[in-house]
Short mmCIF file of N, CA, C and O in Angstrom, two decimals:
data_model
loop_
_atom_site.label_atom_id
_atom_site.label_comp_id
_atom_site.label_asym_id
_atom_site.label_seq_id
_atom_site.Cartn_x
_atom_site.Cartn_y
_atom_site.Cartn_z
N GLN A 1 9.24 -10.48 -13.86
CA GLN A 1 8.13 -10.43 -13.08
C GLN A 1 8.28 -9.81 -11.69
O GLN A 1 9.60 -9.79 -11.34
N VAL A 2 7.33 -9.25 -11.25
CA VAL A 2 7.56 -8.46 -9.84
C VAL A 2 6.71 -9.36 -8.80
O VAL A 2 5.52 -9.79 -8.93
N GLN A 3 7.45 -9.67 -7.72
CA GLN A 3 6.66 -10.35 -6.77
C GLN A 3 6.64 -9.36 -5.35
O GLN A 3 7.89 -8.76 -5.05
N LEU A 4 5.48 -9.18 -4.93
CA LEU A 4 5.40 -8.23 -3.79
C LEU A 4 4.85 -9.09 -2.43
O LEU A 4 4.02 -9.96 -2.47
N VAL A 5 5.66 -8.85 -1.25
CA VAL A 5 5.58 -9.44 -0.14
C VAL A 5 5.15 -8.60 0.89
O VAL A 5 6.03 -7.55 1.09
N GLU A 6 3.87 -8.58 1.44
CA GLU A 6 3.29 -7.56 2.42
C GLU A 6 3.67 -7.98 3.76
O GLU A 6 3.40 -9.32 4.28
N SER A 7 3.83 -7.24 4.88
CA SER A 7 3.72 -7.43 6.28
C SER A 7 3.33 -6.38 7.06
O SER A 7 3.21 -5.19 6.51
N GLY A 8 2.99 -6.47 8.34
CA GLY A 8 2.85 -5.44 9.15
C GLY A 8 1.40 -5.29 9.64
O GLY A 8 1.01 -4.47 10.50
N GLY A 9 0.28 -6.10 9.03
CA GLY A 9 -0.92 -5.95 9.51
C GLY A 9 -1.08 -6.45 10.95
O GLY A 9 -0.34 -7.27 11.40
N GLY A 10 -2.65 -6.22 11.39
CA GLY A 10 -2.65 -6.78 12.51
C GLY A 10 -3.92 -6.19 13.29
O GLY A 10 -4.63 -5.46 12.57
N LEU A 11 -4.11 -6.52 14.55
CA LEU A 11 -5.31 -5.86 15.41
C LEU A 11 -4.88 -4.69 15.97
O LEU A 11 -3.62 -4.85 16.84
N VAL A 12 -5.25 -3.63 15.93
CA VAL A 12 -5.01 -2.30 17.01
C VAL A 12 -6.16 -1.56 17.36
O VAL A 12 -7.13 -1.51 16.61
N ARG A 13 -6.02 -1.06 18.63
CA ARG A 13 -7.09 -0.25 18.92
C ARG A 13 -7.45 1.16 18.09
O ARG A 13 -6.36 1.48 17.55
N PRO A 14 -8.48 1.59 18.23
CA PRO A 14 -8.66 2.89 17.73
C PRO A 14 -7.63 4.03 18.27
O PRO A 14 -7.54 4.06 19.57
N GLY A 15 -7.13 4.83 17.44
CA GLY A 15 -6.23 5.58 17.92
C GLY A 15 -4.76 5.35 17.78
O GLY A 15 -3.72 5.95 17.84
N GLY A 16 -4.63 3.94 17.52
CA GLY A 16 -3.31 3.37 17.40
C GLY A 16 -2.64 3.48 16.13
O GLY A 16 -2.95 4.14 15.11
N SER A 17 -1.43 2.74 15.82
CA SER A 17 -0.74 3.07 14.77
C SER A 17 0.04 1.76 14.21
O SER A 17 0.01 0.71 15.07
N LEU A 18 -0.04 1.59 12.82
CA LEU A 18 0.56 0.42 12.34
C LEU A 18 1.53 0.83 11.07
O LEU A 18 1.01 1.91 10.42
N ARG A 19 2.37 0.08 10.72
CA ARG A 19 3.25 0.21 9.53
C ARG A 19 3.24 -0.98 8.73
O ARG A 19 3.71 -1.89 9.14
N LEU A 20 2.73 -0.70 7.38
CA LEU A 20 2.79 -1.82 6.47
C LEU A 20 3.87 -1.80 5.76
O LEU A 20 4.34 -0.58 5.30
N SER A 21 4.48 -2.91 5.13
CA SER A 21 5.68 -2.86 4.43
C SER A 21 5.50 -3.68 3.36
O SER A 21 4.68 -4.65 3.52
N CYS A 22 5.87 -3.35 2.21
CA CYS A 22 5.73 -4.14 0.80
C CYS A 22 7.02 -4.16 0.24
O CYS A 22 7.68 -3.24 -0.45
N ALA A 23 7.65 -5.43 0.33
CA ALA A 23 8.85 -5.83 -0.37
C ALA A 23 8.80 -6.37 -1.43
O ALA A 23 8.10 -7.44 -2.02
N ALA A 24 9.48 -5.50 -2.79
CA ALA A 24 9.41 -5.84 -4.09
C ALA A 24 10.73 -6.54 -4.61
O ALA A 24 11.82 -6.37 -4.07
N SER A 25 10.47 -7.72 -5.22
CA SER A 25 11.49 -8.62 -5.64
C SER A 25 12.29 -7.68 -6.66
O SER A 25 11.75 -6.80 -7.37
N ARG A 26 13.46 -8.06 -6.91
CA ARG A 26 14.18 -7.47 -8.00
C ARG A 26 13.63 -7.77 -9.41
O ARG A 26 13.10 -9.04 -9.49
N SER A 27 13.58 -7.08 -10.25
CA SER A 27 12.88 -7.34 -11.78
C SER A 27 13.50 -6.80 -12.75
O SER A 27 14.05 -5.51 -12.54
N PRO A 28 13.56 -7.30 -13.91
CA PRO A 28 14.06 -6.73 -15.14
C PRO A 28 13.35 -5.65 -15.75
O PRO A 28 13.85 -4.84 -16.41
N PHE A 29 12.08 -5.54 -15.18
CA PHE A 29 11.13 -4.53 -15.73
C PHE A 29 11.08 -3.28 -14.92
O PHE A 29 11.13 -3.49 -13.61
N MET A 30 10.95 -2.30 -15.33
CA MET A 30 10.84 -0.94 -14.69
C MET A 30 9.62 -0.88 -13.94
O MET A 30 8.55 -1.30 -14.55
N ILE A 31 9.50 -0.53 -12.64
CA ILE A 31 8.43 -0.54 -11.90
C ILE A 31 7.91 0.99 -12.21
O ILE A 31 8.68 1.91 -11.85
N ASN A 32 6.70 1.37 -12.52
CA ASN A 32 6.22 2.49 -13.18
C ASN A 32 5.59 3.20 -11.96
O ASN A 32 5.60 4.45 -11.82
N SER A 33 4.98 2.61 -11.19
CA SER A 33 4.21 3.13 -9.95
C SER A 33 4.01 1.95 -8.98
O SER A 33 3.95 0.85 -9.20
N MET A 34 3.78 2.54 -7.63
CA MET A 34 3.49 1.47 -6.47
C MET A 34 2.54 2.24 -5.66
O MET A 34 2.43 3.35 -5.57
N GLY A 35 1.61 1.41 -5.15
CA GLY A 35 0.68 2.04 -4.14
C GLY A 35 0.06 1.08 -3.17
O GLY A 35 0.34 -0.18 -3.17
N TRP A 36 -0.88 1.40 -2.36
CA TRP A 36 -1.54 0.80 -1.47
C TRP A 36 -3.05 0.99 -1.55
O TRP A 36 -3.72 2.11 -1.78
N TYR A 37 -3.66 -0.20 -1.76
CA TYR A 37 -5.15 -0.28 -1.77
C TYR A 37 -5.68 -0.85 -0.58
O TYR A 37 -5.08 -1.68 0.06
N ARG A 38 -7.03 -0.63 -0.36
CA ARG A 38 -7.60 -1.61 0.68
C ARG A 38 -8.95 -1.95 0.14
O ARG A 38 -9.79 -1.31 -0.74
N GLN A 39 -9.53 -2.84 0.75
CA GLN A 39 -10.89 -3.33 0.60
C GLN A 39 -11.56 -3.77 1.67
O GLN A 39 -11.09 -4.77 2.34
N ALA A 40 -12.51 -3.13 2.21
CA ALA A 40 -13.30 -3.35 3.50
C ALA A 40 -14.44 -4.09 3.15
O ALA A 40 -14.96 -4.28 1.83
N PRO A 41 -14.89 -4.79 4.03
CA PRO A 41 -16.02 -5.83 3.92
C PRO A 41 -17.26 -5.19 3.28
O PRO A 41 -17.80 -4.04 3.72
N GLY A 42 -17.84 -5.57 2.07
CA GLY A 42 -18.76 -5.06 1.38
C GLY A 42 -18.59 -3.67 0.57
O GLY A 42 -19.54 -3.02 0.15
N LYS A 43 -17.45 -3.43 0.43
CA LYS A 43 -16.85 -2.10 -0.27
C LYS A 43 -16.03 -2.52 -1.47
O LYS A 43 -15.36 -3.57 -1.66
N GLN A 44 -15.79 -1.60 -2.14
CA GLN A 44 -14.87 -1.71 -3.34
C GLN A 44 -13.62 -1.41 -3.01
O GLN A 44 -13.34 -0.69 -1.99
N ARG A 45 -12.69 -1.97 -3.64
CA ARG A 45 -11.15 -1.58 -3.53
C ARG A 45 -10.89 -0.35 -3.85
O ARG A 45 -11.43 0.05 -4.81
N GLU A 46 -10.24 0.31 -3.12
CA GLU A 46 -10.07 1.71 -3.40
C GLU A 46 -8.52 1.90 -3.02
O GLU A 46 -7.55 1.38 -2.21
N LEU A 47 -7.99 3.03 -3.74
CA LEU A 47 -6.64 3.44 -3.60
C LEU A 47 -6.45 4.18 -2.25
O LEU A 47 -7.37 5.21 -2.24
N VAL A 48 -5.67 3.90 -1.44
CA VAL A 48 -5.31 4.47 -0.47
C VAL A 48 -4.33 5.56 -0.50
O VAL A 48 -4.46 6.82 0.08
N ALA A 49 -3.09 5.24 -1.02
CA ALA A 49 -2.03 5.93 -1.23
C ALA A 49 -0.99 5.42 -2.35
O ALA A 49 -0.92 4.29 -2.48
N GLY A 50 -0.40 6.36 -2.94
CA GLY A 50 0.50 5.76 -4.13
C GLY A 50 1.74 6.74 -4.45
O GLY A 50 1.60 7.97 -4.13
N PHE A 51 2.64 6.06 -5.07
CA PHE A 51 3.75 6.81 -5.63
C PHE A 51 3.68 6.58 -7.28
O PHE A 51 3.32 5.77 -7.61
N THR A 52 4.26 7.54 -7.95
CA THR A 52 4.39 7.59 -9.21
C THR A 52 5.81 7.50 -9.63
O THR A 52 6.64 7.48 -8.65
N LEU A 53 6.21 7.24 -10.81
CA LEU A 53 7.45 7.21 -11.10
C LEU A 53 8.39 8.29 -10.84
O LEU A 53 9.78 7.99 -10.53
N HIS A 54 7.85 9.57 -10.82
CA HIS A 54 8.58 10.78 -10.51
C HIS A 54 8.39 11.34 -8.87
O HIS A 54 8.35 12.41 -9.00
N ASP A 55 7.88 10.33 -8.24
CA ASP A 55 7.67 10.68 -6.65
C ASP A 55 6.63 11.66 -6.40
O ASP A 55 6.56 12.00 -5.28
N THR A 56 5.51 11.60 -7.20
CA THR A 56 4.37 12.22 -6.84
C THR A 56 3.75 11.39 -5.97
O THR A 56 3.55 10.15 -6.34
N THR A 57 3.16 11.78 -4.92
CA THR A 57 2.42 10.83 -3.92
C THR A 57 0.91 11.53 -3.91
O THR A 57 0.53 12.61 -4.33
N MET A 58 -0.03 10.44 -3.55
CA MET A 58 -1.51 10.86 -3.61
C MET A 58 -2.00 10.03 -2.52
O MET A 58 -1.68 9.08 -2.20
N TYR A 59 -2.90 10.68 -1.92
CA TYR A 59 -3.74 10.02 -0.94
C TYR A 59 -5.21 10.08 -1.14
O TYR A 59 -5.84 11.27 -1.49
N ALA A 60 -5.97 9.16 -0.59
CA ALA A 60 -7.47 9.15 -0.40
C ALA A 60 -7.72 10.29 0.61
O ALA A 60 -7.01 10.37 1.57
N ASP A 61 -8.94 11.06 0.31
CA ASP A 61 -9.32 11.96 1.45
C ASP A 61 -9.51 11.35 2.75
O ASP A 61 -9.16 12.14 3.75
N SER A 62 -9.86 10.29 2.84
CA SER A 62 -10.19 9.71 3.97
C SER A 62 -8.98 9.38 4.92
O SER A 62 -9.16 9.18 6.17
N VAL A 63 -7.86 9.42 4.33
CA VAL A 63 -6.57 9.19 5.10
C VAL A 63 -5.71 10.25 5.15
O VAL A 63 -4.65 10.02 5.70
N LYS A 64 -5.90 11.30 4.38
CA LYS A 64 -4.94 12.43 4.52
C LYS A 64 -4.69 12.94 5.98
O LYS A 64 -5.76 13.11 6.61
N GLY A 65 -3.47 13.23 6.22
CA GLY A 65 -3.18 13.66 7.48
C GLY A 65 -2.80 12.69 8.52
O GLY A 65 -2.36 12.79 9.55
N ARG A 66 -3.52 11.35 8.19
CA ARG A 66 -3.09 10.12 9.11
C ARG A 66 -2.23 9.15 8.58
O ARG A 66 -1.46 8.50 9.36
N PHE A 67 -2.16 9.06 7.14
CA PHE A 67 -1.39 7.91 6.72
C PHE A 67 -0.16 8.63 5.86
O PHE A 67 -0.49 9.65 5.33
N THR A 68 0.89 7.97 5.66
CA THR A 68 2.05 8.52 5.01
C THR A 68 2.54 7.34 4.21
O THR A 68 3.06 6.18 4.77
N ILE A 69 2.84 7.43 2.96
CA ILE A 69 3.53 6.58 2.30
C ILE A 69 5.02 6.84 1.98
O ILE A 69 5.37 8.20 1.72
N SER A 70 5.80 5.94 2.21
CA SER A 70 7.26 6.18 1.96
C SER A 70 7.92 4.99 1.29
O SER A 70 7.57 3.85 1.08
N ARG A 71 9.33 5.01 1.08
CA ARG A 71 9.91 3.93 0.30
C ARG A 71 11.33 3.97 0.81
O ARG A 71 11.99 5.02 1.19
N ASP A 72 11.85 2.80 0.64
CA ASP A 72 13.48 2.54 0.86
C ASP A 72 13.84 1.87 -0.30
O ASP A 72 13.85 0.78 -0.49
N ASN A 73 14.60 2.75 -1.38
CA ASN A 73 15.00 2.09 -2.51
C ASN A 73 16.00 1.22 -2.26
O ASN A 73 16.03 0.08 -3.13
N ALA A 74 16.96 1.15 -1.36
CA ALA A 74 17.91 0.21 -1.24
C ALA A 74 17.25 -1.07 -0.70
O ALA A 74 17.71 -2.22 -1.21
N LYS A 75 16.17 -1.05 -0.21
CA LYS A 75 15.48 -2.41 0.21
C LYS A 75 14.34 -2.70 -0.93
O LYS A 75 13.72 -3.72 -0.43
N ASN A 76 14.05 -2.04 -1.79
CA ASN A 76 12.93 -2.25 -2.62
C ASN A 76 11.73 -2.25 -1.99
O ASN A 76 10.80 -3.38 -2.26
N THR A 77 11.58 -1.38 -1.18
CA THR A 77 10.39 -1.58 -0.09
C THR A 77 9.69 -0.39 -0.06
O THR A 77 10.04 0.76 -0.14
N VAL A 78 8.19 -0.42 -0.02
CA VAL A 78 7.34 0.69 0.29
C VAL A 78 6.79 0.54 1.67
O VAL A 78 6.37 -0.64 1.95
N TYR A 79 6.44 1.52 2.20
CA TYR A 79 5.86 1.54 3.55
C TYR A 79 4.51 2.29 3.49
O TYR A 79 4.46 3.40 2.72
N LEU A 80 3.71 2.06 4.57
CA LEU A 80 2.49 2.76 4.63
C LEU A 80 2.25 2.99 6.21
O LEU A 80 2.18 1.95 6.77
N GLN A 81 2.68 4.22 6.77
CA GLN A 81 2.57 4.44 7.93
C GLN A 81 1.17 4.96 8.40
O GLN A 81 0.83 5.83 7.82
N MET A 82 0.48 4.14 9.20
CA MET A 82 -1.08 4.57 9.56
C MET A 82 -0.82 4.90 11.15
O MET A 82 -0.77 4.32 11.78
N ASN A 83 -1.46 6.28 11.21
CA ASN A 83 -1.61 6.74 12.51
C ASN A 83 -3.17 7.03 12.56
O ASN A 83 -3.79 7.08 11.65
N SER A 84 -3.52 7.21 13.86
CA SER A 84 -4.68 7.52 14.28
C SER A 84 -5.94 6.75 13.64
O SER A 84 -6.91 7.12 12.92
N LEU A 85 -5.55 5.47 13.89
CA LEU A 85 -6.37 4.57 13.02
C LEU A 85 -7.99 4.47 13.61
O LEU A 85 -8.24 4.72 14.76
N LYS A 86 -8.79 4.44 12.75
CA LYS A 86 -10.16 4.23 13.02
C LYS A 86 -11.02 2.86 12.74
O LYS A 86 -10.22 2.35 11.72
N PRO A 87 -11.86 2.51 13.45
CA PRO A 87 -12.56 1.35 12.88
C PRO A 87 -12.82 1.33 11.48
O PRO A 87 -12.81 0.09 10.75
N GLU A 88 -13.27 2.36 10.86
CA GLU A 88 -13.41 2.23 9.37
C GLU A 88 -12.31 2.11 8.42
O GLU A 88 -12.56 1.97 7.36
N ASP A 89 -11.02 2.26 9.08
CA ASP A 89 -9.85 1.86 8.38
C ASP A 89 -9.56 0.20 8.34
O ASP A 89 -8.87 -0.24 7.55
N THR A 90 -10.61 -0.43 8.92
CA THR A 90 -10.65 -2.07 8.88
C THR A 90 -10.67 -2.41 7.43
O THR A 90 -11.56 -2.10 6.87
N ALA A 91 -9.70 -3.37 6.94
CA ALA A 91 -9.65 -3.69 5.71
C ALA A 91 -8.71 -4.62 5.25
O ALA A 91 -7.51 -4.86 6.13
N VAL A 92 -8.77 -5.22 4.23
CA VAL A 92 -7.40 -5.72 3.81
C VAL A 92 -6.76 -4.87 3.09
O VAL A 92 -7.14 -4.32 2.05
N TYR A 93 -5.41 -4.91 3.33
CA TYR A 93 -4.47 -3.89 2.53
C TYR A 93 -3.72 -4.72 1.51
O TYR A 93 -3.18 -5.42 1.82
N TYR A 94 -3.80 -4.09 0.37
CA TYR A 94 -2.96 -4.72 -0.79
C TYR A 94 -1.99 -3.60 -1.31
O TYR A 94 -2.02 -2.40 -1.63
N CYS A 95 -0.81 -4.31 -1.62
CA CYS A 95 0.51 -3.52 -2.35
C CYS A 95 0.12 -3.58 -3.69
O CYS A 95 -0.11 -4.83 -4.06
N ASP A 96 0.36 -2.67 -4.53
CA ASP A 96 0.09 -2.74 -6.01
C ASP A 96 1.31 -2.29 -6.65
O ASP A 96 1.81 -1.35 -6.07
N ALA A 97 1.72 -2.93 -7.71
CA ALA A 97 2.70 -2.17 -8.50
C ALA A 97 2.52 -2.38 -9.98
O ALA A 97 1.95 -3.56 -10.40
N ARG A 98 2.84 -1.44 -10.89
CA ARG A 98 2.62 -1.47 -12.17
C ARG A 98 3.91 -1.31 -12.73
O ARG A 98 4.85 -0.43 -12.58
N ALA A 99 4.30 -2.30 -13.70
CA ALA A 99 5.77 -2.26 -14.17
C ALA A 99 5.68 -2.81 -15.84
O ALA A 99 4.79 -3.42 -16.18
N GLY A 100 6.96 -2.49 -16.24
CA GLY A 100 6.96 -2.96 -17.60
C GLY A 100 6.36 -2.14 -18.74
O GLY A 100 5.85 -0.97 -18.58
N PHE A 101 6.79 -2.36 -19.95
CA PHE A 101 6.20 -1.62 -21.11
C PHE A 101 4.76 -1.66 -21.23
O PHE A 101 4.38 -0.49 -21.64
N ASN A 102 4.20 -2.71 -20.76
CA ASN A 102 2.85 -2.84 -20.90
C ASN A 102 2.03 -2.38 -19.65
O ASN A 102 1.07 -2.52 -19.58
N ASN A 103 2.76 -2.02 -18.69
CA ASN A 103 2.26 -1.38 -17.46
C ASN A 103 1.44 -2.65 -16.75
O ASN A 103 0.37 -2.45 -16.32
N ASP A 104 2.09 -3.83 -16.69
CA ASP A 104 1.46 -4.87 -16.04
C ASP A 104 1.04 -4.68 -14.65
O ASP A 104 2.00 -3.96 -14.05
N ASP A 105 -0.03 -5.36 -14.06
CA ASP A 105 -0.28 -4.87 -12.71
C ASP A 105 -0.02 -6.13 -11.89
O ASP A 105 -0.33 -7.42 -12.32
N TYR A 106 0.67 -6.02 -10.66
CA TYR A 106 1.05 -6.86 -9.76
C TYR A 106 0.66 -6.62 -8.41
O TYR A 106 0.49 -5.49 -8.01
N TRP A 107 0.10 -7.74 -7.96
CA TRP A 107 -0.59 -7.41 -6.46
C TRP A 107 0.18 -8.26 -5.39
O TRP A 107 0.57 -9.36 -5.68
N GLY A 108 0.06 -7.63 -4.22
CA GLY A 108 0.63 -8.60 -3.11
C GLY A 108 -0.63 -9.29 -2.63
O GLY A 108 -1.72 -9.40 -3.16
N GLN A 109 -0.24 -10.31 -1.72
CA GLN A 109 -1.38 -11.15 -1.12
C GLN A 109 -2.46 -10.62 -0.13
O GLN A 109 -3.41 -11.31 0.00
N GLY A 110 -1.87 -9.44 0.10
CA GLY A 110 -2.87 -8.53 1.14
C GLY A 110 -2.70 -8.74 2.68
O GLY A 110 -2.22 -9.99 2.95
N THR A 111 -2.84 -8.19 3.46
CA THR A 111 -2.59 -8.06 4.90
C THR A 111 -3.73 -7.51 5.61
O THR A 111 -4.26 -6.37 5.20
N GLN A 112 -4.20 -8.16 6.62
CA GLN A 112 -5.37 -7.62 7.28
C GLN A 112 -5.16 -6.71 8.33
O GLN A 112 -4.37 -6.87 9.27
N VAL A 113 -5.76 -5.62 8.31
CA VAL A 113 -5.73 -4.70 9.38
C VAL A 113 -7.07 -4.46 10.09
O VAL A 113 -8.18 -4.06 9.35
N THR A 114 -7.15 -4.70 11.32
CA THR A 114 -8.47 -4.68 12.10
C THR A 114 -8.22 -3.45 13.07
O THR A 114 -7.36 -3.63 13.91
N VAL A 115 -9.01 -2.53 13.26
CA VAL A 115 -9.14 -1.68 14.15
C VAL A 115 -10.28 -1.78 15.07
O VAL A 115 -11.32 -1.54 14.67
N SER A 116 -10.10 -2.18 16.25
CA SER A 116 -11.25 -2.37 17.28
C SER A 116 -10.70 -2.51 18.47
O SER A 116 -9.68 -2.58 18.91
N SER A 117 -11.78 -2.04 19.41
CA SER A 117 -11.53 -2.04 20.92
C SER A 117 -11.63 -3.53 21.39
O SER A 117 -11.21 -3.79 22.56
#
């Protein structure tokens, strides 16, 4: 099984920055992909940024140039650096991992990011 623990959310002013962290537990199953999703009030959950098994990255158009996904393999941790934050970035951010032969889906508990003056 994969357990994901997120941290780094909070309240930030427009134009500010936050770094989200997602620490994955050791697992006997191979993690096939990891990414960050977000869900804003009244909106669908959307993919923000992600890694594939072979280090391909992808970003939502709305965050390109502002957000950067990275990882520290030694710590089994994936990060989301968020710069130039906008009020519309306000959402609950979720870490996601797909692992194992069946590509099982695992989610973190979510961390609230609020961008407001």
